[in-house]
CSV table of C-alpha atoms in Angstrom, one decimal:
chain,number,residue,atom,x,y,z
A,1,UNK,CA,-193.6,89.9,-45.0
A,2,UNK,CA,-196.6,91.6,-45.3
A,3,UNK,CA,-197.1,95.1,-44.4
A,4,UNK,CA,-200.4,96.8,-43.7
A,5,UNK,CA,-203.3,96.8,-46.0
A,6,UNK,CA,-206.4,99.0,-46.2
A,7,UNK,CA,-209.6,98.6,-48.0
A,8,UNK,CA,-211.5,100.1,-49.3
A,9,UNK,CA,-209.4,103.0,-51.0
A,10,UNK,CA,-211.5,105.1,-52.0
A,11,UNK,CA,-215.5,105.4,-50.5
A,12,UNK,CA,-217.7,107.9,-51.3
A,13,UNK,CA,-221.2,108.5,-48.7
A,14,UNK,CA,-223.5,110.8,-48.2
A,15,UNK,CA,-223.9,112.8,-45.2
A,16,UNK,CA,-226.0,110.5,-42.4
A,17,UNK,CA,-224.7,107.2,-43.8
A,18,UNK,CA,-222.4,104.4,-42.1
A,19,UNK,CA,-219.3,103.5,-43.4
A,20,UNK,CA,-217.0,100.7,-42.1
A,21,UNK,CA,-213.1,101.1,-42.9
A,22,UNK,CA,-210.9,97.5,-42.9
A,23,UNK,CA,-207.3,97.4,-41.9
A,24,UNK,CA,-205.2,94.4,-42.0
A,25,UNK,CA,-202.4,94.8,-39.7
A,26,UNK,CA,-198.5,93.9,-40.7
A,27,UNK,CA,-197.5,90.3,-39.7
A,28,UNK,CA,-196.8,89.4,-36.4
A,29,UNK,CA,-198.3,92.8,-35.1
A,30,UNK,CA,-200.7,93.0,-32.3
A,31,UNK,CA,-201.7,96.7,-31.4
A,32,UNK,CA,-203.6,98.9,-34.2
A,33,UNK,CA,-204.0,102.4,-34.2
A,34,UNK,CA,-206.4,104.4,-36.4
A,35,UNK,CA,-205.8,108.2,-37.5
A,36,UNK,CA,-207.7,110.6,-39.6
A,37,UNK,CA,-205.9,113.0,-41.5
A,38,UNK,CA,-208.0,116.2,-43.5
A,39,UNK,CA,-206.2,117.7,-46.6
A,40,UNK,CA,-203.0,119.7,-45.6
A,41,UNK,CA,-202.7,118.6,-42.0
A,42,UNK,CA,-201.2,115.8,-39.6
A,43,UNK,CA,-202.8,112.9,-38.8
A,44,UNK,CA,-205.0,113.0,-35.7
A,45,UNK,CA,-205.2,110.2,-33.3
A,46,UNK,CA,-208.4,108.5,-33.2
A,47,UNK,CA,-207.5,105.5,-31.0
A,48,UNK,CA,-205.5,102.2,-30.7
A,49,UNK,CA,-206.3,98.3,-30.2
A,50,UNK,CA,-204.3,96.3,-28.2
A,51,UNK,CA,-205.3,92.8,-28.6
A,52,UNK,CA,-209.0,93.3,-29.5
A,53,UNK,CA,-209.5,95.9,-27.1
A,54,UNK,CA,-209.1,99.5,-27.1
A,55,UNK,CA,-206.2,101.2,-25.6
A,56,UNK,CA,-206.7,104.6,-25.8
A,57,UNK,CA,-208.8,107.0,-27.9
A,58,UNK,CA,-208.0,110.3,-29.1
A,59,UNK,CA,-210.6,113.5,-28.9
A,60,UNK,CA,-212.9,112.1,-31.3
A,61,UNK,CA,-217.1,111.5,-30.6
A,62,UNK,CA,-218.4,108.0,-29.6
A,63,UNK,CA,-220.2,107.5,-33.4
A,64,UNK,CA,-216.1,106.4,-33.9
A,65,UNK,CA,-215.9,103.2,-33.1
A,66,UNK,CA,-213.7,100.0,-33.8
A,67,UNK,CA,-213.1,97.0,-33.2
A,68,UNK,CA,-209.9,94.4,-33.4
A,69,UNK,CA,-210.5,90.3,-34.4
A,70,UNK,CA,-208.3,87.5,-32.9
A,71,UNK,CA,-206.1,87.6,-36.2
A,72,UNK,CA,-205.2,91.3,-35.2
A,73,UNK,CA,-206.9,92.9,-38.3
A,74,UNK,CA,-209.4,96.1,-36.9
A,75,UNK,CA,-212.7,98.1,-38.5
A,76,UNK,CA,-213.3,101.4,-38.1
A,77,UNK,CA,-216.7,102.2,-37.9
A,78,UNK,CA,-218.3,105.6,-38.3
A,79,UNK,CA,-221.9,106.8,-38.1
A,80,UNK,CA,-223.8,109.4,-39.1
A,81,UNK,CA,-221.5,110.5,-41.7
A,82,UNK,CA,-220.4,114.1,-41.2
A,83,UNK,CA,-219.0,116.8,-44.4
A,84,UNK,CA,-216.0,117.4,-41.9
A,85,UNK,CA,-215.2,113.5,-41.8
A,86,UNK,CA,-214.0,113.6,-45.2
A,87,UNK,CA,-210.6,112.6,-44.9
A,88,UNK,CA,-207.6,110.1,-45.6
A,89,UNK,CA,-208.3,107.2,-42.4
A,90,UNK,CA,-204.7,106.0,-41.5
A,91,UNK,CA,-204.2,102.6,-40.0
A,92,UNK,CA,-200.6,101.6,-38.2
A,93,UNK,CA,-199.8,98.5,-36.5
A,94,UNK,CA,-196.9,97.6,-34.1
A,95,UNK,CA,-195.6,95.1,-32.3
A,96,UNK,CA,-194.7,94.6,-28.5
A,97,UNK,CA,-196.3,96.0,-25.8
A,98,UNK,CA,-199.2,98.3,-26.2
A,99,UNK,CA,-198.2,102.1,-26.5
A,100,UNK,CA,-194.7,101.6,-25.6
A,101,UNK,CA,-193.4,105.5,-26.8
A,102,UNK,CA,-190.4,103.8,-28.9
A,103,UNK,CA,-192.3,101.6,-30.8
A,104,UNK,CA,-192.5,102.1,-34.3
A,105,UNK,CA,-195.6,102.4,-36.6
A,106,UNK,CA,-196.3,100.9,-39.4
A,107,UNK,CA,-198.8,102.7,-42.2
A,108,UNK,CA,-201.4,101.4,-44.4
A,109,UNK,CA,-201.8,103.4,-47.7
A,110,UNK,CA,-204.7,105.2,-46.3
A,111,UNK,CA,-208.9,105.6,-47.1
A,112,UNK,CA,-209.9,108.6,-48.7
A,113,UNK,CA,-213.1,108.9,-47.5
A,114,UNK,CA,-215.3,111.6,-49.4
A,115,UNK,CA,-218.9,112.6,-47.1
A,116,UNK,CA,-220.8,115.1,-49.6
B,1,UNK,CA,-200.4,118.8,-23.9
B,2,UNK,CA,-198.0,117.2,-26.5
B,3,UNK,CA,-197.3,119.6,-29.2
B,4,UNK,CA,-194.9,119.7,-32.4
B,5,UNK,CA,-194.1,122.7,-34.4
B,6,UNK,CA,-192.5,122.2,-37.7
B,7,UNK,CA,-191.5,124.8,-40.4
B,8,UNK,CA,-194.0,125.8,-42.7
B,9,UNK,CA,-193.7,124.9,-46.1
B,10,UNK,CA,-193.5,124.6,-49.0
B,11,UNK,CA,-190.0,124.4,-48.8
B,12,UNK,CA,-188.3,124.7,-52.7
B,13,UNK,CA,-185.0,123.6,-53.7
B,14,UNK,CA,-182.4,122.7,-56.4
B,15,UNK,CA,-181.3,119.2,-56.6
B,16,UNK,CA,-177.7,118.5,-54.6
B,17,UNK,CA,-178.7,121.6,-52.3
B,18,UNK,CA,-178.8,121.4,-48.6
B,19,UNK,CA,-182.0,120.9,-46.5
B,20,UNK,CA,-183.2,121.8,-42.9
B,21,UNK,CA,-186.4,120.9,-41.8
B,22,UNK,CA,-186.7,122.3,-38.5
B,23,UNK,CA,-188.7,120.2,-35.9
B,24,UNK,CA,-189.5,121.6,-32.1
B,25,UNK,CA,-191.9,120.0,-29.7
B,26,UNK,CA,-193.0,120.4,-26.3
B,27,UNK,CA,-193.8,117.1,-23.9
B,28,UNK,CA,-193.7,115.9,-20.8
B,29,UNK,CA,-191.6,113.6,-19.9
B,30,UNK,CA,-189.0,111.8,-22.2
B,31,UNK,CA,-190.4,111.3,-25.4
B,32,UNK,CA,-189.3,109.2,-28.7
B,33,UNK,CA,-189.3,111.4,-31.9
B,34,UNK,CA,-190.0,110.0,-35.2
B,35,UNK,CA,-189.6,111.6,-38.9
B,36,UNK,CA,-192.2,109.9,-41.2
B,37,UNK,CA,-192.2,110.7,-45.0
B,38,UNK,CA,-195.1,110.9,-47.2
B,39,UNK,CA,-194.8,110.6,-51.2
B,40,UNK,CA,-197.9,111.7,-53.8
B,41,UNK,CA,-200.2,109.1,-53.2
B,42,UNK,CA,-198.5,106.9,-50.8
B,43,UNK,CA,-199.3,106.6,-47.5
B,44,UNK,CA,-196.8,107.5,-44.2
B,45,UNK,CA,-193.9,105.6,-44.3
B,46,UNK,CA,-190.9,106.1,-40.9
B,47,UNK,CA,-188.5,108.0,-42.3
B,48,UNK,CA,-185.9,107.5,-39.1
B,49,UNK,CA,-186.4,107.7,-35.2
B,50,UNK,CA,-184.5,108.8,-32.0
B,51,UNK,CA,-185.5,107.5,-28.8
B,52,UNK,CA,-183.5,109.5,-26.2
B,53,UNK,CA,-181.4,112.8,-25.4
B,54,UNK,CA,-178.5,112.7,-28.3
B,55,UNK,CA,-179.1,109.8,-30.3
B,56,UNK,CA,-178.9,110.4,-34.3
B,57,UNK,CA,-181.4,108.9,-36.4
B,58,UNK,CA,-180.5,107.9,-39.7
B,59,UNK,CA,-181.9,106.9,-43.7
B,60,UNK,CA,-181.1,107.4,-47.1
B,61,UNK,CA,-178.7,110.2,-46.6
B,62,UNK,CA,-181.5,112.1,-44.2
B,63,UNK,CA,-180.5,112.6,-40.4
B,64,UNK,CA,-182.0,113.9,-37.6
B,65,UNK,CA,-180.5,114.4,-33.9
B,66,UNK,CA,-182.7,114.4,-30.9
B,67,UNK,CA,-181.6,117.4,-28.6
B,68,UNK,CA,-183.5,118.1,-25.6
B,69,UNK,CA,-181.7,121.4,-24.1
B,70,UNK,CA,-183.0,122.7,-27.1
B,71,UNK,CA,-186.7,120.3,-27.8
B,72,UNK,CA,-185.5,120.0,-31.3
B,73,UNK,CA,-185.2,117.3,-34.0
B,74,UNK,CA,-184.4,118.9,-36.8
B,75,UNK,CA,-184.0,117.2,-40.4
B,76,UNK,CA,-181.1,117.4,-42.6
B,77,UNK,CA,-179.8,116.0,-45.7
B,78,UNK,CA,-176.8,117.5,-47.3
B,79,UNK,CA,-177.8,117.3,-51.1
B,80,UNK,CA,-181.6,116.3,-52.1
B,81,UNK,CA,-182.7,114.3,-55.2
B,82,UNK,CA,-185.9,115.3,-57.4
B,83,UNK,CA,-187.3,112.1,-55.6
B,84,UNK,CA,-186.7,114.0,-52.3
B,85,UNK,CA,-190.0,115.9,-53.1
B,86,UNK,CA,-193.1,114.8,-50.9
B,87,UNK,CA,-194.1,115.6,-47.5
B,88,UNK,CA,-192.2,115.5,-44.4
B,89,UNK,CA,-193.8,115.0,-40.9
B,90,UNK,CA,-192.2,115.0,-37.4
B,91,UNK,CA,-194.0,113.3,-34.5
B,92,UNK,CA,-193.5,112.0,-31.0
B,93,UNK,CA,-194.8,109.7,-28.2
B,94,UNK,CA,-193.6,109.4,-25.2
B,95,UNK,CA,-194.1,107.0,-22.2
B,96,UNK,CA,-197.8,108.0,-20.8
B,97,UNK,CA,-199.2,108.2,-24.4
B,98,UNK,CA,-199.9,105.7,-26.7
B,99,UNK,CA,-200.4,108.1,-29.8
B,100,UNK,CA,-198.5,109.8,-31.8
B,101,UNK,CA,-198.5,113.6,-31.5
B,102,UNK,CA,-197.9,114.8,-35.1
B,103,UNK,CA,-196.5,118.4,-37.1
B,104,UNK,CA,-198.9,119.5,-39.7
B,105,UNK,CA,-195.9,118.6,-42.1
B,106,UNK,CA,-193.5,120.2,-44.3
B,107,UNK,CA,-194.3,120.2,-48.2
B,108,UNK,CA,-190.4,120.0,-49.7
B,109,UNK,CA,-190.1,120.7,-53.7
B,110,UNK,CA,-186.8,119.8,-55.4
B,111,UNK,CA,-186.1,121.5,-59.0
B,112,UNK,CA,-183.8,119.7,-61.1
């Protein structure tokens, strides 16, 4: 069995650049979730696919975006590259119904994204 | 909102000691609480789980019990290994959330 996969896994942008993040999720999941996590701290929610559509999004601004393909694999999209969105971009997939509170997720290794 | 509080860290000990991690969390509702682990490097990787009032959640020697007279799930282990040492992170969700809610984690350092 596979478990989740991230790439790239390291990216380094400049501020006001694009950058797309690719997450494949852990066989036989259907619900993604993305997170961002800055040096020291938790991960933050950024928001969830449930079968290629989004299921809830955390307090983050629209230039985050995703999206979720019919294989269950997700992007996360981010534009206008900010300094503050350097991070490490979690991805976690689970299986079942969406958001159910017991369900268990998964991790990727992670993204370090670096915006200078 | 969801909230959890952990213990700040880093939290430094000698091999075979005891640990506590404390974990406290305010929700609504019933929540499921969830210890996740993080080595150097690696990314987050469930640790154990609880998903109601009294159960004990359980891995590698690590325990946690979910109490909810007090809103605690605390961490234990009663004697830590040098490859004990990364980051420890308690969390929740509960039934009208989809996300997790996460602690800021604890840094845990064990000295041969």
């Amino acid at each position: 069995e596979t478990g989740v996969t991230q790439s790239p896994t390291h990216l380094i942008k400049t501020r006001g650049q694009q950058v797309t993040l690719r997450c494949s999720s852990q066989s036989g999941h259907n619900t993604v979730s993305w997170y961002q996590q800055a040096l020291g701290q938790g991960p933050q929610f950024i928001f969830q696919y449930y079968r290629e559509e989004e299921n809830g999004r955390g307090n983050f601004p629209p230039r985050f975006s995703g999206l979720q393909f019919p294989n269950y694999s997700s992007e996360l999209n981010v534009n206008a590259l900010e300094l503050d969105d350097s991070a490490l971009y979690l991805c976690a997939s689970s299986s079942g119904t969406s958001g159910r509170a017991g369900d268990t997720q998964y991790f990727g290794p992670g993204t370090r994204l670096t915006v200078l | 909102g969801d909230s959890v509080t952990q213990m700040e860290g880093p939290v430094t000990l000698s091999e075979e000691a005891f640990l506590t991690i404390n974990c406290t969390y305010t929700a609504t509702g019933y929540p499921s609480l969830f210890w996740y682990v993080q080595y150097p490097g690696e990314g987050l990787q469930l640790l154990l789980k609880a998903t109601k009032a009294d159960d004990k959640g359980s891995n590698k020697g690590f325990e946690a019990t979910y109490r909810k007279e007090t809103t605690s799930f605390h961490l234990e282990k009663g004697s830590v290994q040098v490859s004990d040492s990364a980051v420890y992170f308690c969390a929740l969700s509960d039934h009208s959330n989809y996300q997790l809610i996460w602690g800021a984690g604890t840094k845990l350092i064990i000295k041969p």
